[in-house]
mmCIF file of C-alpha atoms in Angstrom:
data_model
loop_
_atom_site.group_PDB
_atom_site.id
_atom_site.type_symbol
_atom_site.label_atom_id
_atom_site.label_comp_id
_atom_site.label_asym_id
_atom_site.label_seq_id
_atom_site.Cartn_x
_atom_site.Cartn_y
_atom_site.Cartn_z
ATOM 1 C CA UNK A 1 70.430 71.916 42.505
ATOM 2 C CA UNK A 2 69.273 75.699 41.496
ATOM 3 C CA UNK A 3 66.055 75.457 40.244
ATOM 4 C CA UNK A 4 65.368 71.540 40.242
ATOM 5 C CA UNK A 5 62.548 72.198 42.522
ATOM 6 C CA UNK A 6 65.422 72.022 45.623
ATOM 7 C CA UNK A 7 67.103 75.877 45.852
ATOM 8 C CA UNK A 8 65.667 78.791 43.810
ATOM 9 C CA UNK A 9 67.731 81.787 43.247
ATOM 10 C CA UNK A 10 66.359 84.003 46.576
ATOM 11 C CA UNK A 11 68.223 81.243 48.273
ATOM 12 C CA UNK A 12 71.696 81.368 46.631
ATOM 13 C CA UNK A 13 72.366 84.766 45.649
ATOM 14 C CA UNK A 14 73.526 87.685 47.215
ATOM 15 C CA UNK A 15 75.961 89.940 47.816
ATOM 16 C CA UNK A 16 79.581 89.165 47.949
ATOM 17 C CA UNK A 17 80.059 91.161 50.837
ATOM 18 C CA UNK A 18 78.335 89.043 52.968
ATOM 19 C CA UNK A 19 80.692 85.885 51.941
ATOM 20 C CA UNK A 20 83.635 87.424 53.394
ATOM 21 C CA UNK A 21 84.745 86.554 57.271
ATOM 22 C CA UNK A 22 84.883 88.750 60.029
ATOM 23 C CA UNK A 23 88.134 90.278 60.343
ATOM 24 C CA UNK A 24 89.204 90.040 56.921
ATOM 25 C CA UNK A 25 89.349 93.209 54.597
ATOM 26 C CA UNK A 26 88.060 92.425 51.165
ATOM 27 C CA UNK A 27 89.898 94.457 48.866
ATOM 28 C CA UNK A 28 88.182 95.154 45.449
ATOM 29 C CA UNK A 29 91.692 95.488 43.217
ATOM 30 C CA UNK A 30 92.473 94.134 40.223
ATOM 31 C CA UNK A 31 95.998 91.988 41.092
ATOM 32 C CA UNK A 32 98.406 92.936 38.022
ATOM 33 C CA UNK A 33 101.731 90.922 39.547
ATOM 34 C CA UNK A 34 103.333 89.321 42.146
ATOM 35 C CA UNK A 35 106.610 89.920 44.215
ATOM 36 C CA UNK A 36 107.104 86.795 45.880
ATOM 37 C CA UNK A 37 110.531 87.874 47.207
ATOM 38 C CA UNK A 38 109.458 90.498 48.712
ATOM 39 C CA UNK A 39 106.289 88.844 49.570
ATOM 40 C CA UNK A 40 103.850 91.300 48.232
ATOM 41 C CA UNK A 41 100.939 91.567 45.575
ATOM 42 C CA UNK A 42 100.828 94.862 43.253
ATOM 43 C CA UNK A 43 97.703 95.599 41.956
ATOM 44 C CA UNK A 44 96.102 97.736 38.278
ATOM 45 C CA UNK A 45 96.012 100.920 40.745
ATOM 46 C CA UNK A 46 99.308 100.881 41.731
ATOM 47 C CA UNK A 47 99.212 99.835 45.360
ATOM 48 C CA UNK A 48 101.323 97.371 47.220
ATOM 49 C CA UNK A 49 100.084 94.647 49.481
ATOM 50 C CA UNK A 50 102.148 92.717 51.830
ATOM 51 C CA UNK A 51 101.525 89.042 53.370
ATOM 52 C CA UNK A 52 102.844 86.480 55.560
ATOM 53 C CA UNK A 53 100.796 83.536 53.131
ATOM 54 C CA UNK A 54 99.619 84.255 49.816
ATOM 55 C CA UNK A 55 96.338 81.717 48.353
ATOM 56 C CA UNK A 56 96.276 82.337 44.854
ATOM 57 C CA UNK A 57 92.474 81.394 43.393
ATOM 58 C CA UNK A 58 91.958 83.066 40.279
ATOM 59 C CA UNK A 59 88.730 81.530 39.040
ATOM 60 C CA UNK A 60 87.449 81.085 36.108
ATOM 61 C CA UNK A 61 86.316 82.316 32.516
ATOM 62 C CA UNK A 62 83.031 81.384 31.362
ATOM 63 C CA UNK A 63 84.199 80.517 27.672
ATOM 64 C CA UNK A 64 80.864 79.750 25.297
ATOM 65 C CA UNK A 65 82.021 81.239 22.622
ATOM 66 C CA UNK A 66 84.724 78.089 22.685
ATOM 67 C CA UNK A 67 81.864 76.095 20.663
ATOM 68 C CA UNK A 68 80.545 77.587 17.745
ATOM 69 C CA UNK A 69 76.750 78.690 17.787
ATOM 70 C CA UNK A 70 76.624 78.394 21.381
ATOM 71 C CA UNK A 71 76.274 82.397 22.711
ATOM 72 C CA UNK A 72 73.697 82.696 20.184
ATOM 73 C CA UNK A 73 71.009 80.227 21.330
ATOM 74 C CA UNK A 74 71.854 79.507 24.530
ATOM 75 C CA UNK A 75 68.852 80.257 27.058
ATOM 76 C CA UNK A 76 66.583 79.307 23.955
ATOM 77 C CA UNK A 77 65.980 76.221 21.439
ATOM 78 C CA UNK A 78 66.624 73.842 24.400
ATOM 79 C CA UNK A 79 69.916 74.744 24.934
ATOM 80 C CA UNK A 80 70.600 74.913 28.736
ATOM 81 C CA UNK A 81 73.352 75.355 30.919
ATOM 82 C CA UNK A 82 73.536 75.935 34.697
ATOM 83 C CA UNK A 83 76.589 78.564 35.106
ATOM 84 C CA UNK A 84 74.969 81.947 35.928
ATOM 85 C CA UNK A 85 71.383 82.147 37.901
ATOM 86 C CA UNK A 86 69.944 82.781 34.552
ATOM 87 C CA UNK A 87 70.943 80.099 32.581
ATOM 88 C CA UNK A 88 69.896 77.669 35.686
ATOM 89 C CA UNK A 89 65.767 79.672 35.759
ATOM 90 C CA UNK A 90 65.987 77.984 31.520
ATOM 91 C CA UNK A 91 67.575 75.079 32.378
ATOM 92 C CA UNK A 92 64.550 74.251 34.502
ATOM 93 C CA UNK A 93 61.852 75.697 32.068
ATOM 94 C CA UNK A 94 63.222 73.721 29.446
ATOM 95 C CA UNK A 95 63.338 70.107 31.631
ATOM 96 C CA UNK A 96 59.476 70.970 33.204
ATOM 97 C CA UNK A 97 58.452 72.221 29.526
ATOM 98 C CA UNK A 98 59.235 68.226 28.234
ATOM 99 C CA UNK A 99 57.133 65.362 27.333
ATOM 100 C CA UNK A 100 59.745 63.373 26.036
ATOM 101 C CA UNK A 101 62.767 63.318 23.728
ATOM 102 C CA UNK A 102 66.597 63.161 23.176
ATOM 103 C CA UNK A 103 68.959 65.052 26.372
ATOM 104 C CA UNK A 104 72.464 65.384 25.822
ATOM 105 C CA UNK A 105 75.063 66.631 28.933
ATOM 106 C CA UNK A 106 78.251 67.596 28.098
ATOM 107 C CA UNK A 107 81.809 67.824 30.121
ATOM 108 C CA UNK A 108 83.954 69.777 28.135
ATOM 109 C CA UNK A 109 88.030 69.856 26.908
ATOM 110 C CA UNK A 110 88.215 72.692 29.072
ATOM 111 C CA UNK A 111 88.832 72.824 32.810
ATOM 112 C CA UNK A 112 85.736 73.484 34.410
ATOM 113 C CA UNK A 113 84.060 75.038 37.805
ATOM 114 C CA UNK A 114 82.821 71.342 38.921
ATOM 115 C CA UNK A 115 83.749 68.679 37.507
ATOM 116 C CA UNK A 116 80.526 66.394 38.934
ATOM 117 C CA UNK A 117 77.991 69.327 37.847
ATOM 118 C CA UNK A 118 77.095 68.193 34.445
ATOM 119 C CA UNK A 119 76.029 64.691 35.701
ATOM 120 C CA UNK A 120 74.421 66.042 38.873
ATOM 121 C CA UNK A 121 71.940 67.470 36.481
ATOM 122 C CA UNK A 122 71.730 64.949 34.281
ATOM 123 C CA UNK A 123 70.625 62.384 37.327
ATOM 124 C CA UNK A 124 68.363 65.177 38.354
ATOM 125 C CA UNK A 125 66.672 65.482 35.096
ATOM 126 C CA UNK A 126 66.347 61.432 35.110
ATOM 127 C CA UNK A 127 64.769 61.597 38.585
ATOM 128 C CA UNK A 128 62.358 64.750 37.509
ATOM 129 C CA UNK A 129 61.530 62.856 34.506
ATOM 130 C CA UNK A 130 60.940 59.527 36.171
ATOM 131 C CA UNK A 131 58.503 61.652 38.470
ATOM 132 C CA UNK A 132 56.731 62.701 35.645
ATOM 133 C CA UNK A 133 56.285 59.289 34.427
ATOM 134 C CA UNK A 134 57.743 60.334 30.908
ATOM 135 C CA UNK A 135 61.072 58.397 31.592
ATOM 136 C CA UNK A 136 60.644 55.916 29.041
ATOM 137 C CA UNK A 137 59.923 58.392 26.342
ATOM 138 C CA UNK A 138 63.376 60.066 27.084
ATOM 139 C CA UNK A 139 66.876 59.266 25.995
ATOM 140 C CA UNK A 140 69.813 60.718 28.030
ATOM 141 C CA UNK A 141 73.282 60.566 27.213
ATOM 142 C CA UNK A 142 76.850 61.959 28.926
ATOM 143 C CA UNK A 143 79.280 63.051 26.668
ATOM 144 C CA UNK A 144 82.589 63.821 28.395
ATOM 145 C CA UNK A 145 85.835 64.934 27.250
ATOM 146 C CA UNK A 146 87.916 62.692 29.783
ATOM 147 C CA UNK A 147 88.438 59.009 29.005
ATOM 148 C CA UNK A 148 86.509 57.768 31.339
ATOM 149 C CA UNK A 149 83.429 58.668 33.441
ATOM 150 C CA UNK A 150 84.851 60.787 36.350
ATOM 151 C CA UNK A 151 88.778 61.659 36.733
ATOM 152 C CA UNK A 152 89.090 60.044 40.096
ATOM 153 C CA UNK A 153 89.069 55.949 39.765
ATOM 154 C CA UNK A 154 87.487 55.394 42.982
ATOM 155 C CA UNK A 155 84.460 57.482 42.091
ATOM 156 C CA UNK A 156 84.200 56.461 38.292
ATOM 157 C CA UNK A 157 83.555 52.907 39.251
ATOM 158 C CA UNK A 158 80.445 54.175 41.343
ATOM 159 C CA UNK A 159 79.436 56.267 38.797
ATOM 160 C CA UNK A 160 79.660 53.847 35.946
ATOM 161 C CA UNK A 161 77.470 51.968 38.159
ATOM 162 C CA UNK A 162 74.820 54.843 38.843
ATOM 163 C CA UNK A 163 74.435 55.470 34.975
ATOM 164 C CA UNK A 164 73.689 52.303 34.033
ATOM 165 C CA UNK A 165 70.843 51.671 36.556
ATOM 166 C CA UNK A 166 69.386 55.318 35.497
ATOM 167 C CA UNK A 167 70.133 53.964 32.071
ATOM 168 C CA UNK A 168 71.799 57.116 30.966
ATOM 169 C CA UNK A 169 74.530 56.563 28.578
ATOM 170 C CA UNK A 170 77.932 57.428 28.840
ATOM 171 C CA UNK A 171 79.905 58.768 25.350
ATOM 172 C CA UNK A 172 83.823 59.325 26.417
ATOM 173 C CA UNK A 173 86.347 61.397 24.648
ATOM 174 C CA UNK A 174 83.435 63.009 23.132
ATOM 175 C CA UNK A 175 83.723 67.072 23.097
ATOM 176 C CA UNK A 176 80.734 69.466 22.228
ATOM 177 C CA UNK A 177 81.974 71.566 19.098
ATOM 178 C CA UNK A 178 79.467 73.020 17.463
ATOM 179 C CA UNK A 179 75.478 74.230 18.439
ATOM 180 C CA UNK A 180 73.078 74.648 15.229
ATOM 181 C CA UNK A 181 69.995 75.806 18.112
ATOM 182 C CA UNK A 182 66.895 76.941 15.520
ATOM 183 C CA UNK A 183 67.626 73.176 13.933
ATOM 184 C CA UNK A 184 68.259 71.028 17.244
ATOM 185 C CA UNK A 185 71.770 69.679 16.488
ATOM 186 C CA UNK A 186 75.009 68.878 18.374
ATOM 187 C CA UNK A 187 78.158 68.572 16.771
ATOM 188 C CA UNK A 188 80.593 66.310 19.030
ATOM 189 C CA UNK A 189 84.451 65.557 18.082
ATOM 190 C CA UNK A 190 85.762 62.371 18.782
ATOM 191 C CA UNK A 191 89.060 63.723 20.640
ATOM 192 C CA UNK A 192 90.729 60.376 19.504
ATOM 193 C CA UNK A 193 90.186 60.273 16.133
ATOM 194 C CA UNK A 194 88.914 63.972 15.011
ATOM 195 C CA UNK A 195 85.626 62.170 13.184
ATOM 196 C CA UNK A 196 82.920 64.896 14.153
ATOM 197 C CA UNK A 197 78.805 63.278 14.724
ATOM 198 C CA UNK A 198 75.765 65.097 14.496
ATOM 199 C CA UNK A 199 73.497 64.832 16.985
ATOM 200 C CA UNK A 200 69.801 65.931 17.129
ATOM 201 C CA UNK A 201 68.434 67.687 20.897
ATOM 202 C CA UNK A 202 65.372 68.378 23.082
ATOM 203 C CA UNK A 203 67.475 69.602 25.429
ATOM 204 C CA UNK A 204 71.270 69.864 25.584
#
């Protein structure tokens, strides 16, 4: 909830050396293969590592450039997204800047960091703009990749549930493409049938 009036950035960032444990040496190497016969990690420098357990967690790439026009006006035009402390301070300005329009929240064909952020902030934005008594002059809509509303059955059913009291509407197999920022359009793909649909944006 980074900048939804909830957790600002003083709260949530600092330095990685204070996330790791007691006990534990934190070892700042770039890994470059694995030996799992011998059990041991080599790394870019040329060092050896040894374990007893290996957890692999390799993270992830942040990957805008995957839809076209979107490095170039994101953090302006309305164009928000909450990866990086940043791009969370905008997402805010944008939503608090409002006074009514079309929001569009995407989940894209990509694997992704969380997959319940995008409608975390969409419900979010629907409570902010509820509070602001501008609800009815907003649209919101969730397009997702996926098939269906959530991955996990138990949780889509609740979810289906959610978006239609908030009234938010839910667009499946639907994958963000293309960003034209300066003129406030979406391009979305159809992942079934290929058929790509504009859509214009207050915020996206």
């Amino acid at each position: 909830a980074l900048r939804s009036k909830q957790w600002y950035q003083r709260r949530v960032r600092g330095p990685e050396s204070e996330c790791v444990p007691q006990g534990a040496a934190w070892i700042q190497e770039t890994v470059s293969g694995f030996e799992p016969h011998s059990n041991s990690v080599t790394t870019a420098d040329g060092n050896k590592f040894t374990y007893d357990y290996l957890v692999v967690a390799l993270g992830l790439d942040l990957k805008f450039d995957l839809v076209k026009g979107l490095p170039e006006t994101l953090g302006s035009n309305g164009v928000c997204s909450n990866y990086g402390a940043g791009n969370a301070d905008y997402t805010w300005k944008t939503l608090s800047g409002l006074t009514g329009g079309k929001l569009l929240f995407t989940f894209p064909n990509t694997p992704i960091k969380c997959a319940g952020a995008p409608q975390k902030i969409m419900y979010l934005a629907e409570a902010h703009l509820r509070k602001e008594g501008i609800r009815s002059d907003c649209s919101l809509t969730y397009h997702t990749a996926l098939p269906t509303i959530f991955g996990v059955p138990k949780y889509a059913a609740t979810l289906n549930r959610l978006a239609y009291i908030k009234d938010c509407g839910v667009v499946t197999r639907s994958n963000l493409v293309e960003v034209d920022g300066p003129a406030k359009q979406a391009v979305f793909e159809d992942l079934d049938t290929g058929k790509r649909t504009t859509e214009n944006i207050d915020m996206l």
